[in-house]
Coordinates of C-alpha atoms and ligand atoms in Angstrom, one line a residue:
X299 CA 0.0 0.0 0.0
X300 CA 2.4 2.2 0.7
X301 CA 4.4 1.8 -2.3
X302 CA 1.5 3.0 -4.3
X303 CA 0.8 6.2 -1.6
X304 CA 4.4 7.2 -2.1
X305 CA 4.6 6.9 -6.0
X306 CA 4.8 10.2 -7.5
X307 CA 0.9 11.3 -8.8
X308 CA 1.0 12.4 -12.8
X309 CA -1.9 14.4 -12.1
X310 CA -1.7 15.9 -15.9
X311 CA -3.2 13.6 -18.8
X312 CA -3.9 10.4 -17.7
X313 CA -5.1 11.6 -14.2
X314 CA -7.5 13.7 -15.8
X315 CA -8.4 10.9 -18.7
X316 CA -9.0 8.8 -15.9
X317 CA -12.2 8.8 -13.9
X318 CA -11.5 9.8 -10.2
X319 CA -13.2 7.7 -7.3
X320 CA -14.7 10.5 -4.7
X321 CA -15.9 9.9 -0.9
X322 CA -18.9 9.2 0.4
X323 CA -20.0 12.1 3.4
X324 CA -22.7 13.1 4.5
X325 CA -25.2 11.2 2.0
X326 CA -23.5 11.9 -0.8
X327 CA -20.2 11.6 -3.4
X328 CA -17.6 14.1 -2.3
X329 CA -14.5 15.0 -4.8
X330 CA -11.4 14.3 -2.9
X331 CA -9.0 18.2 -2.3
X332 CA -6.0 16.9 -0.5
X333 CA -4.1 17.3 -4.2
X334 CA -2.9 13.2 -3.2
X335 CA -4.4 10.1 -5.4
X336 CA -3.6 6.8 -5.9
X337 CA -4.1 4.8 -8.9
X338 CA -6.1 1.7 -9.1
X339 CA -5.7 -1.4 -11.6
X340 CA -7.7 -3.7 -13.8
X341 CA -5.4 -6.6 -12.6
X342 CA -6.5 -8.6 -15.5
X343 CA -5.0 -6.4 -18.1
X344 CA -2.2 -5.1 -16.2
X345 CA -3.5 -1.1 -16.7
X346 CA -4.4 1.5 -14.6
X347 CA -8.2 2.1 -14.8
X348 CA -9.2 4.9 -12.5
X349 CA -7.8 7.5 -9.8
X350 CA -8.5 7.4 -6.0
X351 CA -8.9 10.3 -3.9
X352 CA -6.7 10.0 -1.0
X353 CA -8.3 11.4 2.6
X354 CA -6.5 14.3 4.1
X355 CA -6.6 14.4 8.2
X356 CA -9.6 17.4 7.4
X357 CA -11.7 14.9 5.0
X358 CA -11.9 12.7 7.7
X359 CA -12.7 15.1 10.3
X360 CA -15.5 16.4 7.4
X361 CA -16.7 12.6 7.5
X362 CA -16.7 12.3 11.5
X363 CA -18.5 15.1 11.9
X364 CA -21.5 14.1 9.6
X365 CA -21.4 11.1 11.0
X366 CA -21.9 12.5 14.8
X367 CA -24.2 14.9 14.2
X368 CA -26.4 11.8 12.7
X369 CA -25.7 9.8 15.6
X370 CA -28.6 11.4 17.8
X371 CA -31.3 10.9 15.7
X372 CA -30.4 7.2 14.1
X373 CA -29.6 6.0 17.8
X374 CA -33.2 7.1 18.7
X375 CA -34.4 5.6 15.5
X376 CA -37.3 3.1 16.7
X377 CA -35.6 -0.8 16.2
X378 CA -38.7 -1.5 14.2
X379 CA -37.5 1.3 11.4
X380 CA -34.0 0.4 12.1
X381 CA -34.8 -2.9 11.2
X382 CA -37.2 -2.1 8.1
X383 CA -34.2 -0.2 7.0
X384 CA -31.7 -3.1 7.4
X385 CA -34.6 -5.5 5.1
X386 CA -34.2 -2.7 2.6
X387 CA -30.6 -3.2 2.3
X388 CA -30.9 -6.8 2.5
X389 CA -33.2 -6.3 -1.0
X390 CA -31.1 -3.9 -2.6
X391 CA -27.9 -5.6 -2.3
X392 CA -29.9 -8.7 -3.4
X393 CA -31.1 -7.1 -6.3
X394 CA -27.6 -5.6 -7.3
X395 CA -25.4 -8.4 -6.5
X396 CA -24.1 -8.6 -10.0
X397 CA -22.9 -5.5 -10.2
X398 CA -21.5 -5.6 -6.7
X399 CA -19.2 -8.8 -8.7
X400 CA -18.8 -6.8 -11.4
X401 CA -16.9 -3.9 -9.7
X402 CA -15.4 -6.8 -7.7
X403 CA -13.7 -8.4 -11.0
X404 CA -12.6 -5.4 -12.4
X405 CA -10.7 -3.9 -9.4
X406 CA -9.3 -6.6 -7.5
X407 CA -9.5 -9.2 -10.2
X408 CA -11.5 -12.1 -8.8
X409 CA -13.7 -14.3 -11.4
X410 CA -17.4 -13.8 -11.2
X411 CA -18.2 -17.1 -9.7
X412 CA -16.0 -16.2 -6.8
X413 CA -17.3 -12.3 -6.9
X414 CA -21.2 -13.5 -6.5
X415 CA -19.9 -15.8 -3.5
X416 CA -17.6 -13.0 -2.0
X417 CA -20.9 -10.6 -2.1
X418 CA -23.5 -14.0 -1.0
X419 CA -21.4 -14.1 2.4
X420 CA -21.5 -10.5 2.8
X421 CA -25.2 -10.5 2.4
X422 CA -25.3 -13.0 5.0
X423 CA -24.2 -10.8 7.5
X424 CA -27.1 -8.0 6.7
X425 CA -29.9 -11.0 7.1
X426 CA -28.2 -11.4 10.7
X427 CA -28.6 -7.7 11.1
X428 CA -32.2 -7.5 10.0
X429 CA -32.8 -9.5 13.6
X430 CA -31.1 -6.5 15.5
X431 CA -33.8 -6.2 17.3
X432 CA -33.6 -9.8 19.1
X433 CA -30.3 -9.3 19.7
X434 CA -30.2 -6.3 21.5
X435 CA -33.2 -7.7 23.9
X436 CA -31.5 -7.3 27.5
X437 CA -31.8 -9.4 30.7
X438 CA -34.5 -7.8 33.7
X439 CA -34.6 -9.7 37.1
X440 CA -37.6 -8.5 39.0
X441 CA -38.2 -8.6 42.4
X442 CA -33.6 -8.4 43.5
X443 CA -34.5 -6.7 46.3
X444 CA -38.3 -6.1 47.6
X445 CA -39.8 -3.6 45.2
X446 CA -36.6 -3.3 43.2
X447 CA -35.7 -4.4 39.7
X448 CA -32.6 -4.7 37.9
X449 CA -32.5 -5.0 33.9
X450 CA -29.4 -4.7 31.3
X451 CA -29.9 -2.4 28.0
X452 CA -27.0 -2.2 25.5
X453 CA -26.6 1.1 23.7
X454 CA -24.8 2.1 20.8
X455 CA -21.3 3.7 21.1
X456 CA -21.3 6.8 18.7
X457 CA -19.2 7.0 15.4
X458 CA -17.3 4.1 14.7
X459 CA -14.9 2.9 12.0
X460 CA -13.6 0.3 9.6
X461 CA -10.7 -0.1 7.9
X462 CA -10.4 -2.9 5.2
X463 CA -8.3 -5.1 3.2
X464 CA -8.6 -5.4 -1.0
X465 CA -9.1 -9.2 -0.6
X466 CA -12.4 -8.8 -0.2
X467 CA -14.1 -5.4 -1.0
X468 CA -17.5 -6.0 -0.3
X469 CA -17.6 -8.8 2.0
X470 CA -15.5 -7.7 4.8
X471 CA -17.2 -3.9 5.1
X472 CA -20.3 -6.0 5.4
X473 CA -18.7 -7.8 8.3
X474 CA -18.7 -4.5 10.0
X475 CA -21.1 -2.2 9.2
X476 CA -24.5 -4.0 9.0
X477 CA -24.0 -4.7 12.4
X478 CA -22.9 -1.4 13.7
X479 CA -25.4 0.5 12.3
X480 CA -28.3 -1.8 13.1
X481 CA -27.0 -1.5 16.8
X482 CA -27.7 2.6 16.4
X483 CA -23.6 3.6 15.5
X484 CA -22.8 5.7 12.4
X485 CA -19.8 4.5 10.6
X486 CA -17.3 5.6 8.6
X487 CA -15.6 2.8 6.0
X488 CA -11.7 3.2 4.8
X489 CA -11.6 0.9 1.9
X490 CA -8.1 -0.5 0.5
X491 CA -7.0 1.9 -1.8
X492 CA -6.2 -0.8 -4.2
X493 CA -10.1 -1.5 -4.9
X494 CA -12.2 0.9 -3.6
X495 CA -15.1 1.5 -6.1
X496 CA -17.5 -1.3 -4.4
X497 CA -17.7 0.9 -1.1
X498 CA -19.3 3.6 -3.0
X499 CA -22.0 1.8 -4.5
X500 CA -22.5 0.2 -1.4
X501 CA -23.1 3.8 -0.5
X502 CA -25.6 4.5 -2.6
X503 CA -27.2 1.5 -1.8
X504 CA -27.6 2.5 2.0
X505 CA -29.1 6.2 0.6
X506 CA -31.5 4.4 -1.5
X507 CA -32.7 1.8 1.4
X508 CA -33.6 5.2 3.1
X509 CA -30.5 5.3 5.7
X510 CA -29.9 9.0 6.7
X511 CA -27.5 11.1 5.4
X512 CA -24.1 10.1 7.8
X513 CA -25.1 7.2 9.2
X514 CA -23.0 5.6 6.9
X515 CA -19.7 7.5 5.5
X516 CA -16.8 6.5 2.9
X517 CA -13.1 8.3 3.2
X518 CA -11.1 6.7 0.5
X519 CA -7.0 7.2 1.2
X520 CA -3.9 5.3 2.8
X521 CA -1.9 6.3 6.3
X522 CA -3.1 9.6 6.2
X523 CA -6.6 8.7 6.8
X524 CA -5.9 5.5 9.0
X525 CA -3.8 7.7 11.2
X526 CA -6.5 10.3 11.6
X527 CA -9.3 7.7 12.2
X528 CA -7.0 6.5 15.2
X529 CA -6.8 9.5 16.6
X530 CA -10.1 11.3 16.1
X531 CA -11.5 11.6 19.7
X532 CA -14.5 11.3 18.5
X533 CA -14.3 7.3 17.0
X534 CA -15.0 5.7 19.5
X535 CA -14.2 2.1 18.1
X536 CA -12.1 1.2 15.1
X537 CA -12.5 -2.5 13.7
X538 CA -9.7 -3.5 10.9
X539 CA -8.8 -6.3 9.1
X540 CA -5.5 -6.9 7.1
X541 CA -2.2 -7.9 7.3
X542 CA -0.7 -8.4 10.8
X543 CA 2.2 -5.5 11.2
X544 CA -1.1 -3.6 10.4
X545 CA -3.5 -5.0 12.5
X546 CA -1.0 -5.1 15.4
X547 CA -0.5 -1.1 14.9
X548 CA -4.2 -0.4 14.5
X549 CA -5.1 -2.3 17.8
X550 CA -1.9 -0.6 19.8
X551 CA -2.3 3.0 18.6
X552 CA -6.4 2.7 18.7
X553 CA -6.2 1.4 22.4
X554 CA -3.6 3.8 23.4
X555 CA -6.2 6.6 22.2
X556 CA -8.6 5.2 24.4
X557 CA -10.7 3.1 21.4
X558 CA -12.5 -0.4 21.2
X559 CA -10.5 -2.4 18.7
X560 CA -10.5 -5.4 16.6
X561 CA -8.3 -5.9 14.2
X562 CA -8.1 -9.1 12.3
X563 CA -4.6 -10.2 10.8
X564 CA -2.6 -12.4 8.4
X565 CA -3.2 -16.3 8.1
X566 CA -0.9 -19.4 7.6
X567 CA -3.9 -22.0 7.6
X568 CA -3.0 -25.5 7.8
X569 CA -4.7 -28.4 6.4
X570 CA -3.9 -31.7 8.0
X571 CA -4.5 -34.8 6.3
X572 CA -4.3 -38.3 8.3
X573 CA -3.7 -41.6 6.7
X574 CA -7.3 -43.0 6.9
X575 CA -8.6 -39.7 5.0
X576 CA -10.0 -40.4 1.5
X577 CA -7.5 -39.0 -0.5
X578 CA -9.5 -37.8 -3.8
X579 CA -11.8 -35.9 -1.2
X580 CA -8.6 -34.4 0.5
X581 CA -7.0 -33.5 -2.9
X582 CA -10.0 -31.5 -4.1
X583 CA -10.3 -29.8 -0.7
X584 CA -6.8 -28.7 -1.2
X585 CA -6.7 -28.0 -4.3
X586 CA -10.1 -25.8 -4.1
X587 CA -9.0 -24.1 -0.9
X588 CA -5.4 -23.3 -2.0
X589 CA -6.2 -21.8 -5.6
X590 CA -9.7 -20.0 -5.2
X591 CA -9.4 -16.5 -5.5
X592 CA -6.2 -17.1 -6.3
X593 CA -5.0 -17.8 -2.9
X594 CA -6.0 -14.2 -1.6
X595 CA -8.1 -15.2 1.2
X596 CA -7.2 -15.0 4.9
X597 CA -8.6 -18.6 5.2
X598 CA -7.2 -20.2 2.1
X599 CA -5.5 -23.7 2.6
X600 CA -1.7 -22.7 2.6
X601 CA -0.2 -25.5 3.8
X602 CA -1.0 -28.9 3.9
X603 CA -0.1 -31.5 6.5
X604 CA 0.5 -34.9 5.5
X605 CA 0.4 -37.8 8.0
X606 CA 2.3 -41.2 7.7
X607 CA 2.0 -42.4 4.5
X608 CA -0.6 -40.3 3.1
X609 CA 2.7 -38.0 1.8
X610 CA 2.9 -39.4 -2.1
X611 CA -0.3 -40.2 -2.8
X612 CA -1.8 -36.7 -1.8
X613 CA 1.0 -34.9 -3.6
X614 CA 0.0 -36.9 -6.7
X615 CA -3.3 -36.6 -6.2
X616 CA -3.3 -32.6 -6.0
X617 CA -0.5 -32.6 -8.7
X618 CA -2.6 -34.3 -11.1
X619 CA -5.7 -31.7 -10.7
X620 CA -3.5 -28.9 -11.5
X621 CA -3.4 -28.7 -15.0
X622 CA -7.3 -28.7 -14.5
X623 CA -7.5 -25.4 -12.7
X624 CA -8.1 -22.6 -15.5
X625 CA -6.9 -19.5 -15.3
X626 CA -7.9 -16.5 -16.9
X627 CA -9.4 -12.9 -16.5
X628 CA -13.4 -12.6 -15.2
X629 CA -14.0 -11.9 -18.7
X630 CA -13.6 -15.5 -19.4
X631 CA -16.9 -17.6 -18.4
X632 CA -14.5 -20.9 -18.0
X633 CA -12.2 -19.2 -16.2
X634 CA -11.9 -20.3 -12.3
X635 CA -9.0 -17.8 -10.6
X636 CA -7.8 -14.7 -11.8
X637 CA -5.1 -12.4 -11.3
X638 CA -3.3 -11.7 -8.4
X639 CA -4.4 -8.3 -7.5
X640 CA -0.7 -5.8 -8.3
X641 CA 2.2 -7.1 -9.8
X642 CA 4.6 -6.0 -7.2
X643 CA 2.2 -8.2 -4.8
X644 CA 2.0 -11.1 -7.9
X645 CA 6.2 -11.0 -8.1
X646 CA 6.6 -10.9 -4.5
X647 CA 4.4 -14.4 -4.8
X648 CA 6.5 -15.8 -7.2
X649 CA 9.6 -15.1 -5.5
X650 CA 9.0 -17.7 -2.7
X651 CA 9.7 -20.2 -5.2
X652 CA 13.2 -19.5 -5.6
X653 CA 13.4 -19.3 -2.4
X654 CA 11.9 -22.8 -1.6
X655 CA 13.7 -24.0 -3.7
X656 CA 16.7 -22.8 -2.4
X657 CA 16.1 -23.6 0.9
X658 CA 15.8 -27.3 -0.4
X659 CA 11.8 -27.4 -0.7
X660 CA 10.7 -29.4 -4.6
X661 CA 8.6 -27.2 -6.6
X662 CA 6.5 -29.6 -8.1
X663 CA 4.7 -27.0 -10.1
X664 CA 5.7 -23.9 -10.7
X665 CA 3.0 -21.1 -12.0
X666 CA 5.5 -19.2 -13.6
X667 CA 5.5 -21.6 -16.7
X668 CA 1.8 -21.6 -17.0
X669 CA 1.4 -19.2 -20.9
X670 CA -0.5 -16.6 -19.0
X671 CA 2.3 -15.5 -17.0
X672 CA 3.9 -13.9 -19.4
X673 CA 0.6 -11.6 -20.4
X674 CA 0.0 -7.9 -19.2
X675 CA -2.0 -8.8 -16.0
X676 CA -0.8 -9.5 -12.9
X677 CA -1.5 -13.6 -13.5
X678 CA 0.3 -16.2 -12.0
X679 CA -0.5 -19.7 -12.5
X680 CA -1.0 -22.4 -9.6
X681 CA 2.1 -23.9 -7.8
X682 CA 2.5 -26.7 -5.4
X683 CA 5.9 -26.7 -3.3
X684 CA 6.7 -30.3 -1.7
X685 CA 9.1 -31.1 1.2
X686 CA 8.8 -27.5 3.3
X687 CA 10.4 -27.2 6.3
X688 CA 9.0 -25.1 9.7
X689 CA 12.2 -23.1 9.0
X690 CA 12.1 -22.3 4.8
X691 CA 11.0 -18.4 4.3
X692 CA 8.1 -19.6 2.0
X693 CA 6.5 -21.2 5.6
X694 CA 7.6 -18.8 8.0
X695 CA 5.4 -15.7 6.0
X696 CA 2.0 -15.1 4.2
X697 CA 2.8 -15.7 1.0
X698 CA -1.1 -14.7 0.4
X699 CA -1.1 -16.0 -4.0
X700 CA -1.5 -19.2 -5.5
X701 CA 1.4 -21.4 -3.8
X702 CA 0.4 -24.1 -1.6
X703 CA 3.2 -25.8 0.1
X704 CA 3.5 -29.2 1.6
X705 CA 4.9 -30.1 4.6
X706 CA 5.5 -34.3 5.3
X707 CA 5.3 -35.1 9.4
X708 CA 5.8 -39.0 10.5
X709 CA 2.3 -38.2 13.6
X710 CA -0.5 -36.6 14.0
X711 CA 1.3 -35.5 17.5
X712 CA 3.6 -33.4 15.1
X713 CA 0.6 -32.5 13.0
X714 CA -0.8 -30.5 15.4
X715 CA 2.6 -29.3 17.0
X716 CA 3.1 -27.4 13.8
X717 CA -0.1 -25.8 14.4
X718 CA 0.0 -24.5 17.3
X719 CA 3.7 -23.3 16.8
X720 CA 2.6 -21.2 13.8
X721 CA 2.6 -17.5 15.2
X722 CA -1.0 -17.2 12.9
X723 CA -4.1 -19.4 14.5
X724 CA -6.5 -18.1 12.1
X725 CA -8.0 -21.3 10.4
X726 CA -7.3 -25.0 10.9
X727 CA -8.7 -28.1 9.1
X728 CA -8.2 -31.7 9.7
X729 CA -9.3 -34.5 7.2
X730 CA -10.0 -38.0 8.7
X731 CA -12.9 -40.8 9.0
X732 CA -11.6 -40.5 12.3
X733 CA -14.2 -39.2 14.7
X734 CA -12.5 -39.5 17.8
X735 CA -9.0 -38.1 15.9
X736 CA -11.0 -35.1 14.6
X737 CA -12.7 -34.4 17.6
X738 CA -8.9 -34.4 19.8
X739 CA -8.1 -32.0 16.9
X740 CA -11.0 -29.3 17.6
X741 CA -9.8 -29.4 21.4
X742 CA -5.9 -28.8 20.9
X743 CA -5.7 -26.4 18.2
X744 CA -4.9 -23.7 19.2
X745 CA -6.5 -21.3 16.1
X746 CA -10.0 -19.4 16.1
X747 CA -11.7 -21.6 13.0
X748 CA -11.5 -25.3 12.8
X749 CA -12.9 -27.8 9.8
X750 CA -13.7 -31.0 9.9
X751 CA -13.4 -32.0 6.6
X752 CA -14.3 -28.6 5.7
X753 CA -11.3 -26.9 4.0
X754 CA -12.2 -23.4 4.7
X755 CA -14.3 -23.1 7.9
X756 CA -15.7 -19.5 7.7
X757 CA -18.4 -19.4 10.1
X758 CA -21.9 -18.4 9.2
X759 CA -23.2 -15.0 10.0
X760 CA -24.6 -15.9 13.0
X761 CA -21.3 -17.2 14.3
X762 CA -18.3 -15.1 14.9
X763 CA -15.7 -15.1 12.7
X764 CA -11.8 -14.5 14.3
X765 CA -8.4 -16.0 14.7
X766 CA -6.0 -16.6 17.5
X767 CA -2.6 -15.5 18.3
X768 CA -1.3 -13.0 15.7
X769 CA -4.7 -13.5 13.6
X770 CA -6.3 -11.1 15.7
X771 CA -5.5 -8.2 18.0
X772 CA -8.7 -7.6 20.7
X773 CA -10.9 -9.6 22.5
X774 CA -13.9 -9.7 20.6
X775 CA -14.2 -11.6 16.8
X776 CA -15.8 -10.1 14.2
X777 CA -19.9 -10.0 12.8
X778 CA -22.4 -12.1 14.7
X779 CA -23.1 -12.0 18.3
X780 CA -19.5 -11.0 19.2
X781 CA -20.1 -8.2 16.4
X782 CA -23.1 -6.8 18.3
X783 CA -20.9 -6.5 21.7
X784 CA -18.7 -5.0 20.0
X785 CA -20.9 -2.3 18.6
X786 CA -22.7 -2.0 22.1
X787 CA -21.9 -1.0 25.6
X788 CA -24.0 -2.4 28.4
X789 CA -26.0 -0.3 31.1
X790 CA -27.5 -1.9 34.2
X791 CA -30.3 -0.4 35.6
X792 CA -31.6 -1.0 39.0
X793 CA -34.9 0.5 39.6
X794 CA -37.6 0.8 42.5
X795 CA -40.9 2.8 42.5
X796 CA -41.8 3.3 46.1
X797 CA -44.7 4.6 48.3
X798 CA -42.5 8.0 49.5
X799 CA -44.5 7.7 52.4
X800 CA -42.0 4.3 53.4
X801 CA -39.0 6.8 52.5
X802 CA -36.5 7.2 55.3
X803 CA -32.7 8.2 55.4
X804 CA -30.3 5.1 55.3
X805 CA -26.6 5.2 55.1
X806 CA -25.6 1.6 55.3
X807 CA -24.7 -0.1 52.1
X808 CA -27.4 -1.5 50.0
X809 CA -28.5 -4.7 51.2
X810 CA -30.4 -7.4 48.7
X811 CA -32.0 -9.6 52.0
Ligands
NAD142 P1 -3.0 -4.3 4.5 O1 -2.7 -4.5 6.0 O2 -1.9 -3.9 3.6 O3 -4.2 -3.2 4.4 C1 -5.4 -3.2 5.1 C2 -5.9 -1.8 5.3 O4 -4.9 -1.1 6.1 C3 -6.1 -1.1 4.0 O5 -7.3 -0.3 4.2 C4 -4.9 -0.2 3.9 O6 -5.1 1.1 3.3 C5 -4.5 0.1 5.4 N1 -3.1 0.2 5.6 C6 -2.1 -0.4 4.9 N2 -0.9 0.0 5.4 C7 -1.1 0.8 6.4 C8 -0.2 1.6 7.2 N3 1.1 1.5 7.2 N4 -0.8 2.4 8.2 C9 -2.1 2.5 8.3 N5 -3.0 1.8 7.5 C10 -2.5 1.0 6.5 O7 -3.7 -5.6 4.0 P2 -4.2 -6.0 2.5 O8 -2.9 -6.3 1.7 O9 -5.1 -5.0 2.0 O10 -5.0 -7.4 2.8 C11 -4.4 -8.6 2.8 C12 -4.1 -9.0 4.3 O11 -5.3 -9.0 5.0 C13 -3.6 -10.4 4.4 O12 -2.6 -10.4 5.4 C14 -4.8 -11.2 4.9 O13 -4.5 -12.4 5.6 C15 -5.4 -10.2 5.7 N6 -6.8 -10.6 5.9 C16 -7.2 -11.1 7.1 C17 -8.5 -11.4 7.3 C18 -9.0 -12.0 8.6 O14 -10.2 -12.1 8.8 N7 -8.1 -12.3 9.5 C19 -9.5 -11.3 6.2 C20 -9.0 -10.7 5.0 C21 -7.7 -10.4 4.9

């Protein structure tokens, strides 16, 4: 990101041939006057398509303060019309879901097929929203104390933020904001700068399902913005997901300033595979896992773990469905992963190779000799590295592309050990017929998502999603009924309604008996 924030902005031809994408404040799209831009890509042909605005500290500050002056009314805003809203939204986005994809494929690169589903588990998490009103009932005990009552509400918090990854443009500020503004927040979204045209339709979406003007809010930028959104005294809570040196700043410099914080992080999912698994059904999981989206998800398949013996026939088994797996840009109806989304991220991919292979790892397929490599987008073809060690470079980081490495363990014992060594804990699977082996698994991992022969466990909207250890930064996971704590504060109330004629002074502490 910050390669393309520091590039030098031609702001003469091709800026101004370009369309520029705007903000989204105060109900409406706002040019960008901070003189700063960044450009963003069609990855599938390699060529800059369109300018973004990049957020000066006062853009921001314009953007917080629509969004708290709307606070007041759309906290008081009756549940039922909250709610009607939110089942507006949950139409809309419905209804528009294509072109959601479309904006999807043409920024970050993803096919279409992958682009409906990225947008069909966002629009998951807005049907969980449309039951804010459930959610938010408290608890009320009557009778704690004769004649007194005690009940819990939870209120919203104020103006609240997210900032999100490119991975997925749509899905991940649905994670967010369909809960925080259901709970009675206004938000303000900081999309990656790399594909950052979904948030606005998104926008429009919200102004068209009837949500009032700065309830919801878009400040497009890089550092600049981040930094300001972390230190406006006026956020109150600031959720993120992205890569971990990111997520770990986010959480440290938003708590230091006094704000709730999530913030999700990188990923080095493992996939372990014991010697009773079927292999065909284990090589598709892998395979499907590793490759979709080309390997840009947080819970992609990475690495997989084989068990005993299961070493050569899984590696033959995955090796043999490669030449299967088509890539190609979204244009393509038979294509099944596109590009990867830059091509300083797409050689910094391909560079682990060498480096696996250096470190004594066997590329067994190498997507640098797949044709498409060679053409203007940022493509890389599929590769499978065999025989990785816990120390090679390629297993130590994120590679975050379309490499899935291979790692060959005599037990399940060192199976496991691997996993819970890993600094990431995001997601875990294990495949067995094993039902007492799987079950030992889900107890000892130590990672926040676990699949039982379910390659990537994402959990369903009314679940929380979140990792362990380096995966996540905060106490609370993200969307679902963690997502609505997070959004709310709680407020005990203790009432009585007594005859004053039984008043008397008392100074002794409170008594329940
Ligand atoms: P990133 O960390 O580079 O960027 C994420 C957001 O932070 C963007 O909005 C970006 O503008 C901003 N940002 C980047 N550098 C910054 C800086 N120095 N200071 C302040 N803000 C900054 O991540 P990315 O490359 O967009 O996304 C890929 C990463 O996200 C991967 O590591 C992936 O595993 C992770 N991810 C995690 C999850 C999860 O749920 N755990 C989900 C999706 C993606």
């Amino acid at each position: 990101m910050t390669e393309i924030a520091e590039r030098p902005i031609d702001m003469g031809a091709e800026g101004a041939d370009l369309g520029v994408i705007p903000h989204w404040i105060g109900g409406q799209l706002t040019a960008g006057h901070s003189g700063r831009r960044g450009p963003v890509y069609n990855p599938a042909t390699g060529r800059q398509a369109k300018w973004v605005d990049f957020a000066s500290a006062d853009e921001v500050d314009a953007a917080v303060a629509a969004a708290a002056a709307a606070f007041p009314a759309w906290r008081a805003t009756s549940l039922s019309r909250r709610t009607e809203i939110m089942f507006r939204i949950r139409a809309l986005v419905d209804e528009r879901r294509k072109d959601i994809a479309g904006l999807l494929t043409a920024e970050h690169g993803k096919v279409p097929s992958d682009a409906l589903g990225e947008v069909a588990r966002g629009l998951e998490n807005i049907e969980f929203a449309t039951g804010i009103p459930n959610l938010l009932k408290g608890g009320y005990s009557e009778q704690v104390s004769t004649g007194i009552d005690v009940y819990q509400i939870r209120q919203p918090l104020g103006v609240v933020a997210g900032i999100t990854p490119f991975n997925f443009p749509a899905m991940v500020p649905m994670w967010m904001f369909a809960n925080a503004i259901a709970c009675g927040n206004t938000f303000i979204l900081k999309p990656s700068e790399k594909d950052p045209s979904a948030s606005l339709l998104i926008a429009e979406l919200l102004a068209e399902a009837d949500v009032p003007k700065g309830v919801f809010n878009v400040v497009q930028g890089d550092k600049v913005a981040v930094d300001r959104i972390l230190d406006h005294p006026e956020i109150k809570a600031v959720s993120f997901v992205g890569s971990t040196p990111i997520a770990k700043y986010i959480y440290e410099t938003g708590t230091r300033n006094g704000k709730r914080v999530q913030a999700l992080g990188g990923a080095k999912n493992h996939m372990i595979v014991l010697p009773d698994a079927d292999i065909g059904m284990a090589a598709d999981a892998a395979v499907s896992a590793a490759y979709g989206s080309s390997g840009e998800r947080c819970m992609a398949v990475s690495v997989v773990v084989a068990v005993g013996d299961v070493g050569d026939p899984l590696v033959a088994a995955i090796k043999e469905r490669l030449p299967k797996v088509r890539v190609g840009p979204g244009s393509d109806p038979a294509a099944e992963m596109g590009p990867l989304v830059t091509r300083e991220h797409r050689d910094k991919v391909a560079s682990y190779l060498d480096k696996a292979a250096d470190a004594g790892a066997t590329v067994v397929a190498d997507g640098r000799q797949a044709e498409i490599y060679g053409e203007d987008g940022f493509f890389l073809g599929v590769s499978l590295i065999d025989n990785v060690q816990a120390d090679h470079e390629s297993y130590r980081n994120e590679i975050f592309g379309p490499v899935l490495e291979v790692m060959r363990v005599a037990t399940y014992e060192d199976a496991v050990k691997l996993v819970n060594d890993n600094p990431y804990g995001n997601g875990t699977a294990i495949f067995t017929r094993d039902g007492g082996a799987a079950r030992q698994f889900q107890f000892e991992a130590q990672a926040g998502m676990v699949g039982i022969n379910v390659p990537i466990p994402v959990p369903v909207a009314y679940y929380s999603f979140g990792g362990w250890k380096d995966s996540l930064f905060g106490d609370l996971h993200m969307y679902g009924p963690e997502g609505v704590a997070f959004y709310t504060r709680g407020k005990v109330v203790t009432a009585r309604w007594p005859d004053p004629g039984t008043s008397k002074v008392d100074l002794g502490f409170p008594r329940t008996r």
